[in-house]
CSV table of C-alpha atoms in Angstrom, one decimal:
chain,number,residue,atom,x,y,z
A,7,UNK,CA,167.8,64.8,78.8
A,8,UNK,CA,168.2,62.4,75.9
A,9,UNK,CA,166.0,59.8,77.6
A,10,UNK,CA,163.3,62.4,78.3
A,11,UNK,CA,164.0,63.3,81.9
A,12,UNK,CA,163.1,66.9,82.8
A,13,UNK,CA,165.0,69.1,85.2
A,14,UNK,CA,162.8,70.3,88.1
A,15,UNK,CA,164.5,71.7,91.2
A,16,UNK,CA,161.2,72.3,93.0
A,17,UNK,CA,158.8,69.5,92.3
A,18,UNK,CA,160.8,66.2,92.5
A,19,UNK,CA,158.6,63.6,90.8
A,20,UNK,CA,159.1,60.5,88.7
A,21,UNK,CA,160.8,61.3,85.4
A,22,UNK,CA,162.6,64.4,86.7
A,23,UNK,CA,166.0,65.3,88.1
A,24,UNK,CA,167.4,68.2,90.1
A,25,UNK,CA,170.9,69.7,90.5
A,26,UNK,CA,172.3,70.8,93.9
A,27,UNK,CA,175.9,72.0,93.5
A,28,UNK,CA,178.0,69.0,92.6
A,29,UNK,CA,175.1,66.6,93.2
A,30,UNK,CA,172.5,65.4,90.8
A,31,UNK,CA,169.4,63.6,92.1
A,32,UNK,CA,167.4,61.5,89.7
A,33,UNK,CA,163.9,60.1,90.3
A,34,UNK,CA,163.7,57.1,87.9
A,35,UNK,CA,160.5,56.6,86.1
A,36,UNK,CA,160.5,53.0,87.2
A,37,UNK,CA,160.6,53.8,90.9
A,38,UNK,CA,157.8,54.8,93.2
A,39,UNK,CA,159.6,56.2,96.3
A,40,UNK,CA,163.4,55.9,95.9
A,41,UNK,CA,165.7,58.2,93.9
A,42,UNK,CA,169.3,58.0,92.9
A,43,UNK,CA,171.9,60.6,94.1
A,44,UNK,CA,175.0,61.0,92.0
A,45,UNK,CA,177.8,63.0,93.6
A,46,UNK,CA,180.5,64.4,91.4
A,47,UNK,CA,184.1,65.4,92.0
A,48,UNK,CA,184.8,67.7,89.1
A,49,UNK,CA,183.8,65.7,86.0
A,50,UNK,CA,184.1,62.3,87.7
A,51,UNK,CA,181.5,60.4,89.7
A,52,UNK,CA,182.5,60.3,93.3
A,53,UNK,CA,179.7,58.3,94.8
A,54,UNK,CA,176.3,56.8,93.9
A,55,UNK,CA,173.6,56.4,96.6
A,56,UNK,CA,170.0,55.5,96.8
A,57,UNK,CA,167.8,57.7,98.9
A,58,UNK,CA,164.2,58.0,100.0
A,59,UNK,CA,162.5,60.8,98.2
A,60,UNK,CA,160.3,61.8,101.1
A,61,UNK,CA,162.6,61.6,104.1
A,62,UNK,CA,166.0,61.9,102.3
A,63,UNK,CA,167.1,58.8,104.3
A,64,UNK,CA,170.2,57.1,102.8
A,65,UNK,CA,169.2,53.6,101.8
A,66,UNK,CA,172.6,52.4,100.6
A,67,UNK,CA,175.6,52.9,98.3
A,68,UNK,CA,175.4,51.6,94.7
A,69,UNK,CA,178.3,50.6,92.4
A,70,UNK,CA,176.2,51.0,89.3
A,71,UNK,CA,172.6,51.8,88.3
A,72,UNK,CA,170.4,51.4,85.4
A,73,UNK,CA,168.2,54.3,84.4
A,74,UNK,CA,165.4,53.6,81.9
A,75,UNK,CA,163.8,56.2,79.7
A,76,UNK,CA,161.1,58.4,81.3
A,77,UNK,CA,158.8,57.6,78.3
A,78,UNK,CA,158.7,54.5,76.2
A,79,UNK,CA,158.6,56.7,73.1
A,80,UNK,CA,162.3,57.4,73.4
A,81,UNK,CA,164.4,56.5,70.4
A,82,UNK,CA,167.8,57.2,68.9
A,83,UNK,CA,168.9,60.6,67.5
A,84,UNK,CA,169.4,58.9,64.1
A,85,UNK,CA,165.8,57.7,64.0
A,86,UNK,CA,164.6,61.1,65.0
A,87,UNK,CA,166.5,63.0,62.3
A,88,UNK,CA,165.4,60.5,59.6
A,89,UNK,CA,161.8,60.8,60.8
A,90,UNK,CA,162.0,64.7,60.7
A,91,UNK,CA,162.9,64.5,57.0
A,92,UNK,CA,160.1,62.1,56.3
A,93,UNK,CA,157.6,64.2,58.3
A,94,UNK,CA,158.5,67.4,56.4
A,95,UNK,CA,158.0,65.6,53.1
A,96,UNK,CA,154.5,64.3,54.1
A,97,UNK,CA,153.6,67.8,55.4
A,98,UNK,CA,154.5,69.4,52.1
A,99,UNK,CA,152.3,67.0,50.2
A,100,UNK,CA,149.4,67.4,52.6
A,101,UNK,CA,149.6,71.2,52.5
A,102,UNK,CA,149.4,71.1,48.7
A,103,UNK,CA,146.3,68.9,49.0
A,104,UNK,CA,144.6,71.4,51.4
A,105,UNK,CA,145.6,74.3,49.2
A,106,UNK,CA,144.1,72.7,46.1
A,107,UNK,CA,140.8,72.0,48.0
A,108,UNK,CA,140.8,75.7,49.3
A,109,UNK,CA,140.9,74.5,52.9
A,110,UNK,CA,143.1,77.4,54.1
A,111,UNK,CA,142.2,77.1,57.8
A,112,UNK,CA,143.1,73.4,57.9
A,113,UNK,CA,146.2,74.1,56.0
A,114,UNK,CA,147.4,76.8,58.5
A,115,UNK,CA,146.5,74.6,61.5
A,116,UNK,CA,148.4,71.6,60.2
A,117,UNK,CA,151.5,73.6,59.2
A,118,UNK,CA,151.7,75.4,62.5
A,119,UNK,CA,151.2,72.3,64.6
A,120,UNK,CA,153.5,70.0,62.6
A,121,UNK,CA,156.3,72.5,62.5
A,122,UNK,CA,156.1,73.0,66.2
A,123,UNK,CA,156.3,69.2,66.7
A,124,UNK,CA,159.3,69.0,64.3
A,125,UNK,CA,161.2,71.7,66.3
A,126,UNK,CA,160.5,69.8,69.6
A,127,UNK,CA,161.8,66.6,68.0
A,128,UNK,CA,164.9,68.3,66.8
A,129,UNK,CA,165.7,70.1,70.1
A,130,UNK,CA,164.3,67.6,72.7
A,131,UNK,CA,164.0,64.4,70.8
A,132,UNK,CA,160.3,64.2,72.0
A,133,UNK,CA,157.0,66.0,71.5
A,134,UNK,CA,153.5,65.7,72.8
A,135,UNK,CA,151.7,63.2,70.6
A,136,UNK,CA,154.9,61.7,69.3
A,137,UNK,CA,153.1,58.3,68.8
A,138,UNK,CA,151.3,59.9,65.9
A,139,UNK,CA,154.6,60.0,64.0
A,140,UNK,CA,155.5,56.4,64.9
A,141,UNK,CA,155.3,55.3,61.2
A,142,UNK,CA,158.1,57.8,60.4
A,143,UNK,CA,160.2,56.9,63.4
A,144,UNK,CA,159.9,53.2,62.8
A,145,UNK,CA,160.6,53.7,59.1
A,146,UNK,CA,157.4,51.8,58.0
A,147,UNK,CA,155.6,52.1,54.7
A,148,UNK,CA,152.0,53.6,54.7
A,149,UNK,CA,149.4,51.0,55.7
A,150,UNK,CA,152.0,48.6,57.2
A,151,UNK,CA,151.1,46.8,60.5
A,152,UNK,CA,152.4,48.7,63.5
A,153,UNK,CA,154.6,47.1,66.1
A,154,UNK,CA,152.8,45.9,69.2
A,155,UNK,CA,153.6,44.1,72.5
A,156,UNK,CA,152.9,40.8,70.8
A,157,UNK,CA,156.0,41.2,68.6
A,158,UNK,CA,158.2,40.9,71.7
A,159,UNK,CA,156.8,37.5,72.7
A,160,UNK,CA,158.6,34.2,71.8
A,161,UNK,CA,157.2,32.3,68.8
A,162,UNK,CA,155.7,29.6,71.1
A,163,UNK,CA,153.8,31.9,73.4
A,164,UNK,CA,150.4,31.0,74.8
A,165,UNK,CA,147.6,33.5,74.9
A,166,UNK,CA,144.7,33.1,77.3
A,167,UNK,CA,141.6,35.3,76.6
A,168,UNK,CA,139.3,35.6,79.6
A,169,UNK,CA,135.6,36.4,79.1
A,170,UNK,CA,136.3,35.8,75.4
A,171,UNK,CA,132.7,36.4,74.4
A,172,UNK,CA,133.4,40.1,75.2
A,173,UNK,CA,137.1,40.4,74.6
A,174,UNK,CA,137.2,39.0,71.1
A,175,UNK,CA,134.6,41.4,69.7
A,176,UNK,CA,136.4,44.3,71.4
A,177,UNK,CA,139.6,43.3,69.6
A,178,UNK,CA,137.6,43.2,66.4
A,179,UNK,CA,136.2,46.6,66.9
A,180,UNK,CA,139.3,48.5,68.2
A,181,UNK,CA,140.6,49.3,64.7
A,182,UNK,CA,137.4,50.7,63.4
A,183,UNK,CA,136.8,52.9,66.5
A,184,UNK,CA,140.3,54.3,66.3
A,185,UNK,CA,140.1,54.9,62.6
A,186,UNK,CA,136.8,56.8,62.9
A,187,UNK,CA,138.2,59.1,65.5
A,188,UNK,CA,141.5,59.8,63.8
A,189,UNK,CA,140.0,60.3,60.4
A,190,UNK,CA,138.3,63.4,61.7
A,191,UNK,CA,141.6,64.8,63.1
A,192,UNK,CA,143.3,64.2,59.7
A,193,UNK,CA,140.4,65.7,57.6
A,194,UNK,CA,140.4,68.9,59.7
A,195,UNK,CA,144.2,69.5,59.8
A,196,UNK,CA,144.9,68.4,63.3
A,197,UNK,CA,147.2,65.5,62.3
A,198,UNK,CA,149.0,64.2,59.3
A,199,UNK,CA,147.6,61.2,57.5
A,200,UNK,CA,150.4,59.1,58.9
A,201,UNK,CA,148.7,59.3,62.3
A,202,UNK,CA,146.2,56.8,60.9
A,203,UNK,CA,149.0,54.2,60.9
A,204,UNK,CA,149.5,54.5,64.7
A,205,UNK,CA,146.6,52.2,65.3
A,206,UNK,CA,145.4,48.9,66.9
A,207,UNK,CA,145.8,45.8,64.8
A,208,UNK,CA,143.1,44.8,62.4
A,209,UNK,CA,141.5,41.6,63.3
A,210,UNK,CA,143.1,39.6,60.5
A,211,UNK,CA,146.5,41.0,61.5
A,212,UNK,CA,145.8,39.9,65.1
A,213,UNK,CA,144.9,36.4,64.0
A,214,UNK,CA,148.2,36.1,62.0
A,215,UNK,CA,150.4,37.1,64.9
A,216,UNK,CA,148.9,35.0,67.6
A,217,UNK,CA,150.2,31.4,68.1
A,218,UNK,CA,148.0,29.3,70.3
A,219,UNK,CA,145.0,30.6,72.2
A,220,UNK,CA,142.8,29.4,75.1
A,221,UNK,CA,139.4,31.0,75.1
A,222,UNK,CA,137.8,31.1,78.6
A,223,UNK,CA,134.1,31.9,78.9
A,224,UNK,CA,130.9,30.6,80.4
A,225,UNK,CA,129.1,31.7,77.2
A,226,UNK,CA,131.6,31.4,74.2
A,227,UNK,CA,130.7,33.4,71.1
A,228,UNK,CA,130.4,32.2,67.5
A,229,UNK,CA,134.1,32.9,66.8
A,230,UNK,CA,135.4,30.8,69.7
A,231,UNK,CA,133.0,28.0,68.7
A,232,UNK,CA,134.1,27.9,65.1
A,233,UNK,CA,137.8,28.1,65.7
A,234,UNK,CA,138.3,25.9,68.8
A,235,UNK,CA,139.9,22.5,68.0
A,236,UNK,CA,139.3,21.2,71.6
A,237,UNK,CA,136.5,22.2,73.9
A,238,UNK,CA,136.6,21.5,77.7
A,239,UNK,CA,133.5,22.2,79.9
A,240,UNK,CA,134.2,23.0,83.5
A,241,UNK,CA,130.7,22.4,84.8
A,242,UNK,CA,131.4,20.6,88.1
A,243,UNK,CA,132.3,22.9,91.0
A,244,UNK,CA,134.5,21.8,93.9
A,245,UNK,CA,131.8,23.0,96.3
A,246,UNK,CA,129.1,20.9,94.7
A,247,UNK,CA,127.0,23.9,93.9
A,248,UNK,CA,124.4,23.7,91.2
A,249,UNK,CA,123.5,26.3,88.7
A,250,UNK,CA,120.5,28.2,90.2
A,251,UNK,CA,116.9,27.2,89.3
A,252,UNK,CA,115.1,29.7,87.1
A,253,UNK,CA,111.5,30.8,87.6
A,254,UNK,CA,109.5,32.7,85.0
A,255,UNK,CA,106.8,35.0,86.4
A,256,UNK,CA,104.4,37.5,84.7
A,257,UNK,CA,105.3,41.2,84.4
A,258,UNK,CA,102.0,42.2,86.0
A,259,UNK,CA,102.7,43.2,89.7
A,260,UNK,CA,106.3,42.2,89.2
A,261,UNK,CA,107.6,44.9,91.6
A,262,UNK,CA,105.2,43.8,94.4
A,263,UNK,CA,106.2,40.2,93.8
A,264,UNK,CA,109.9,41.1,93.8
A,265,UNK,CA,109.4,43.0,97.0
A,266,UNK,CA,108.1,39.9,98.8
A,267,UNK,CA,111.0,37.8,97.4
A,268,UNK,CA,113.5,40.4,98.6
A,269,UNK,CA,112.0,40.3,102.1
A,270,UNK,CA,112.3,36.5,102.1
A,271,UNK,CA,116.0,36.7,101.2
A,272,UNK,CA,116.9,39.6,103.6
A,273,UNK,CA,115.3,37.8,106.5
A,274,UNK,CA,118.0,35.1,106.0
A,275,UNK,CA,120.7,37.7,105.9
A,276,UNK,CA,121.2,37.1,102.2
A,277,UNK,CA,121.7,39.7,99.4
A,278,UNK,CA,119.7,40.4,96.2
A,279,UNK,CA,120.7,41.6,92.7
A,280,UNK,CA,118.1,43.3,90.5
A,281,UNK,CA,118.8,44.1,86.8
A,282,UNK,CA,116.7,46.5,84.8
A,283,UNK,CA,116.8,47.8,81.2
A,284,UNK,CA,117.3,51.5,81.7
A,285,UNK,CA,119.1,53.8,84.1
A,286,UNK,CA,115.8,55.7,84.7
A,287,UNK,CA,114.1,52.5,85.8
A,288,UNK,CA,117.0,51.6,88.1
A,289,UNK,CA,116.8,55.0,89.8
A,290,UNK,CA,113.0,54.9,90.2
A,291,UNK,CA,113.1,51.3,91.5
A,292,UNK,CA,115.8,52.2,94.0
A,293,UNK,CA,113.8,55.2,95.2
A,294,UNK,CA,110.6,53.1,95.5
A,295,UNK,CA,112.4,50.3,97.5
A,296,UNK,CA,114.0,53.0,99.8
A,297,UNK,CA,110.5,54.3,100.6
A,298,UNK,CA,109.4,50.9,101.6
A,299,UNK,CA,112.3,50.5,104.0
A,300,UNK,CA,114.5,48.3,101.9
A,301,UNK,CA,118.2,49.1,102.2
A,302,UNK,CA,119.1,49.4,98.5
A,303,UNK,CA,121.6,51.1,96.2
A,304,UNK,CA,122.0,51.1,92.4
A,305,UNK,CA,125.1,50.6,90.2
A,306,UNK,CA,125.5,52.4,86.9
A,307,UNK,CA,128.2,53.3,84.4
A,308,UNK,CA,128.7,56.9,85.8
A,309,UNK,CA,130.1,55.5,89.0
A,310,UNK,CA,133.9,55.2,88.8
A,311,UNK,CA,135.7,51.8,89.3
A,312,UNK,CA,136.9,52.4,92.9
A,313,UNK,CA,133.5,53.6,94.1
A,314,UNK,CA,131.9,50.6,92.3
A,315,UNK,CA,134.2,48.3,94.2
A,316,UNK,CA,133.3,50.0,97.5
A,317,UNK,CA,129.6,49.6,96.7
A,318,UNK,CA,130.1,45.9,96.1
A,319,UNK,CA,132.1,45.6,99.3
A,320,UNK,CA,129.3,47.3,101.3
A,321,UNK,CA,126.8,44.9,99.8
A,322,UNK,CA,128.8,41.9,100.9
A,323,UNK,CA,129.3,43.2,104.5
A,324,UNK,CA,125.6,44.0,104.9
A,325,UNK,CA,125.7,47.8,104.7
A,326,UNK,CA,122.7,47.3,102.4
A,327,UNK,CA,120.8,44.3,101.0
A,328,UNK,CA,119.7,45.0,97.5
A,329,UNK,CA,121.8,46.2,94.5
A,330,UNK,CA,120.0,47.4,91.4
A,331,UNK,CA,121.9,47.6,88.1
A,332,UNK,CA,121.7,47.6,84.3
A,333,UNK,CA,124.6,46.0,82.5
A,334,UNK,CA,127.2,45.9,85.3
A,335,UNK,CA,125.8,42.9,87.2
A,336,UNK,CA,127.4,40.3,84.9
A,337,UNK,CA,130.9,39.1,84.3
A,338,UNK,CA,133.4,39.4,87.1
A,339,UNK,CA,131.1,39.6,90.0
A,340,UNK,CA,131.7,36.9,92.6
A,341,UNK,CA,129.2,37.4,95.4
A,342,UNK,CA,128.6,34.4,97.6
A,343,UNK,CA,126.1,36.3,99.8
A,344,UNK,CA,123.7,36.8,96.8
A,345,UNK,CA,120.9,34.2,96.9
A,346,UNK,CA,118.4,36.0,94.5
A,347,UNK,CA,118.9,37.5,91.1
A,348,UNK,CA,115.8,39.2,89.6
A,349,UNK,CA,115.7,40.0,85.9
A,350,UNK,CA,113.0,42.6,85.1
A,351,UNK,CA,111.5,42.7,81.5
A,352,UNK,CA,113.4,39.5,80.6
A,353,UNK,CA,111.3,39.1,77.4
A,354,UNK,CA,112.6,42.4,75.9
A,355,UNK,CA,114.9,40.8,73.3
A,356,UNK,CA,118.1,42.7,72.7
A,357,UNK,CA,121.7,43.0,73.9
A,358,UNK,CA,120.8,43.3,77.6
A,359,UNK,CA,118.4,40.3,77.3
A,360,UNK,CA,120.4,38.1,74.8
A,361,UNK,CA,121.2,34.5,75.6
A,362,UNK,CA,124.7,35.4,76.6
A,363,UNK,CA,123.6,38.3,78.9
A,364,UNK,CA,121.0,36.1,80.5
A,365,UNK,CA,123.3,33.2,81.2
A,366,UNK,CA,126.0,35.6,82.6
A,367,UNK,CA,123.4,37.3,84.9
A,368,UNK,CA,122.0,33.9,86.0
A,369,UNK,CA,125.5,32.9,87.0
A,370,UNK,CA,125.7,35.6,89.7
A,371,UNK,CA,123.4,33.4,91.8
A,372,UNK,CA,125.5,30.3,91.4
A,373,UNK,CA,127.7,31.0,94.4
A,374,UNK,CA,125.1,30.4,97.1
A,375,UNK,CA,123.5,27.1,98.0
A,376,UNK,CA,120.1,28.9,98.1
A,377,UNK,CA,120.6,30.7,94.9
A,378,UNK,CA,117.6,31.2,92.6
A,379,UNK,CA,116.7,33.4,89.6
A,380,UNK,CA,113.4,35.0,88.8
A,381,UNK,CA,112.7,36.2,85.2
A,382,UNK,CA,109.7,38.5,84.9
A,383,UNK,CA,108.3,38.1,81.4
A,384,UNK,CA,104.9,37.8,79.6
A,385,UNK,CA,106.3,35.6,76.8
A,386,UNK,CA,109.1,33.1,76.3
A,387,UNK,CA,111.7,34.6,73.9
A,388,UNK,CA,114.3,32.5,72.0
A,389,UNK,CA,117.1,33.9,74.2
A,390,UNK,CA,115.2,33.0,77.4
A,391,UNK,CA,114.4,29.5,76.2
A,392,UNK,CA,118.1,28.8,75.2
A,393,UNK,CA,119.4,30.3,78.5
A,394,UNK,CA,117.0,28.3,80.6
A,395,UNK,CA,117.7,25.1,78.7
A,396,UNK,CA,121.5,25.5,79.0
A,397,UNK,CA,121.2,26.2,82.7
A,398,UNK,CA,119.0,23.2,83.2
A,399,UNK,CA,121.5,21.0,81.2
A,400,UNK,CA,124.3,22.1,83.5
A,401,UNK,CA,122.1,21.6,86.6
A,402,UNK,CA,121.4,18.0,85.6
A,403,UNK,CA,125.1,17.2,85.0
A,404,UNK,CA,126.0,18.7,88.4
A,405,UNK,CA,123.2,17.0,90.3
A,406,UNK,CA,124.0,13.6,88.9
A,407,UNK,CA,127.7,14.0,89.7
A,408,UNK,CA,126.9,15.1,93.3
A,409,UNK,CA,124.6,12.0,93.8
A,410,UNK,CA,127.3,9.6,92.4
A,411,UNK,CA,130.0,11.0,94.7
A,412,UNK,CA,127.8,11.8,97.7
A,413,UNK,CA,128.6,15.5,97.6
A,414,UNK,CA,126.5,18.0,99.6
A,415,UNK,CA,126.5,21.5,97.9
A,416,UNK,CA,128.0,24.2,100.1
A,417,UNK,CA,128.0,28.0,99.6
A,418,UNK,CA,131.4,29.5,98.6
A,419,UNK,CA,133.2,31.0,101.6
A,420,UNK,CA,135.2,34.0,100.5
A,421,UNK,CA,136.7,36.9,102.5
A,422,UNK,CA,135.3,40.3,101.7
A,423,UNK,CA,138.7,41.8,101.1
A,424,UNK,CA,139.5,39.3,98.3
A,425,UNK,CA,137.4,41.3,95.9
A,426,UNK,CA,139.4,44.5,96.4
A,427,UNK,CA,142.8,43.2,97.5
A,428,UNK,CA,144.5,46.0,95.6
A,429,UNK,CA,143.1,48.6,98.0
A,430,UNK,CA,143.6,46.5,101.2
A,431,UNK,CA,145.9,49.1,102.8
A,432,UNK,CA,143.4,51.9,102.3
A,433,UNK,CA,140.6,49.6,103.4
A,434,UNK,CA,142.3,48.9,106.7
A,435,UNK,CA,142.3,52.6,107.6
A,436,UNK,CA,138.9,53.4,106.2
A,437,UNK,CA,136.0,53.8,108.6
A,438,UNK,CA,132.5,53.1,107.3
A,439,UNK,CA,130.0,55.4,108.9
A,440,UNK,CA,126.9,53.8,110.5
A,441,UNK,CA,124.0,55.2,112.4
A,442,UNK,CA,125.8,54.6,115.7
A,443,UNK,CA,128.4,57.2,114.7
A,444,UNK,CA,125.8,59.9,114.7
A,445,UNK,CA,125.3,60.9,118.3
A,446,UNK,CA,122.5,63.2,117.7
A,447,UNK,CA,120.7,62.2,114.6
A,448,UNK,CA,118.1,65.0,114.7
A,449,UNK,CA,120.8,67.7,114.9
A,450,UNK,CA,122.7,66.1,112.1
A,451,UNK,CA,119.5,66.0,109.9
A,452,UNK,CA,118.9,69.7,110.7
A,453,UNK,CA,122.4,70.6,109.6
A,454,UNK,CA,122.0,68.7,106.4
A,455,UNK,CA,118.6,70.4,105.7
A,456,UNK,CA,120.3,73.8,106.1
A,457,UNK,CA,123.0,72.8,103.6
A,458,UNK,CA,120.3,71.5,101.2
A,459,UNK,CA,118.3,74.8,101.3
A,460,UNK,CA,121.5,76.8,100.9
A,461,UNK,CA,122.6,74.7,97.9
A,462,UNK,CA,119.1,75.2,96.3
A,463,UNK,CA,119.3,79.0,96.9
A,464,UNK,CA,122.7,79.0,95.1
A,465,UNK,CA,121.2,77.0,92.2
A,466,UNK,CA,123.4,74.0,93.1
A,467,UNK,CA,120.5,71.6,92.4
A,468,UNK,CA,122.6,68.4,92.1
A,469,UNK,CA,124.2,69.0,95.5
A,470,UNK,CA,120.8,69.8,97.0
A,471,UNK,CA,119.3,66.6,95.5
A,472,UNK,CA,122.3,64.5,96.9
A,473,UNK,CA,121.7,66.0,100.4
A,474,UNK,CA,118.0,65.3,100.1
A,475,UNK,CA,118.7,61.6,99.4
A,476,UNK,CA,121.2,61.5,102.2
A,477,UNK,CA,118.6,62.9,104.7
A,478,UNK,CA,116.1,60.3,103.5
A,479,UNK,CA,118.5,57.5,103.9
A,480,UNK,CA,119.4,58.6,107.5
A,481,UNK,CA,115.7,58.8,108.4
A,482,UNK,CA,115.0,55.3,107.0
A,483,UNK,CA,118.0,53.8,108.9
A,484,UNK,CA,116.9,55.4,112.1
A,485,UNK,CA,113.2,54.7,111.8
A,486,UNK,CA,112.3,58.4,111.6
A,487,UNK,CA,109.1,59.3,109.9
A,488,UNK,CA,109.4,60.7,106.4
A,489,UNK,CA,107.5,63.9,105.8
A,490,UNK,CA,106.3,64.3,102.2
A,491,UNK,CA,106.5,67.9,101.1
């Protein structure tokens, strides 16, 4: 109980224990499928065994075991008691402040919540949101830097920051984002002011605590450029691949031109990425391409991570040929099958069309020997010019190296499962439905149409729209004429 395990004789899950006569079974928080059975003879331990929590199978006897706390917020009773005194003192001061400002609702809310948390700490040694009292528990002064994982590293540790052009600004912005959210909680009596000290590091605090850093990025930002003592460019690829050539074409008739380019790539069994500026445009473009017979899907921020990985997997294996996106077709995508990247409205200067964004997007076509990039624009912006010049600079270095060493560029060969290795077990059992699995397509469509109309009658319009799109996809895949209603 002191290390935050809860007794539950019905639902045996991680962080719980159950008692059966003279036997106590503990499901360690650090285990995923095995539990510890401790058998007593009176007040003495008679035997310790490890068991499977599902089958109850005996795995083996143990002479000793280590059971770690169920939550990493566990601390000693002395720390808790000292913190309780400090919390009560801060509460009294804060209540006086609210009373003087005539904020009676906030005063009552804070008093009720804090007193409940204090009682939980005294009785259980833990309460929900205990991290908001970390300043009191760690006996720190107001405004002091909180303890972090970096404090546990040795003095000579090496930090490697991947995609540093994104990661470093995120570290810089973490404190302000956290502060803005918690200030509201403090002002309205949901938390004590000490909750503000349970926070991410300020950027200057982060700089002081790190030792030596390697920034890794294809597009390093100003901070990395200014603070790097040594810069190493990894431009030459083992496969001899060059950065893709970039073509700039006018915006007029850009969709028709893109459609022709897509057909050229798909005829060679290659894939295409298309990046737009808005979610609405991505949806409309996807619908237009579907109506022309192109197998297409679009990727946006509303799709969760696992489904996003599944979409990318389907693109690679050829379930569809074109993927339309906004800001997700950049860092981290390694798709050797993609030979064309199309950037619509490339001359709309901004975050999505900055030099960094353009270079990152262009890099998605650098895994295929036939890779190329088309930017649709009516004018040459500064970001476009810098991105094109940087890409051409790299291409020149790569080409000269290949000629000197007689290297013939080759596309990257990469297994599809590599991109989602974490879900390999689930993938092996998953069956992806194709048109061959539908024995009677017409009957299946009729069933879906019935469901669609029923959903519309029940005012479930999102479900009806999803079924409508599903029917349209099936008709396209099976070459069934679409009826426009």
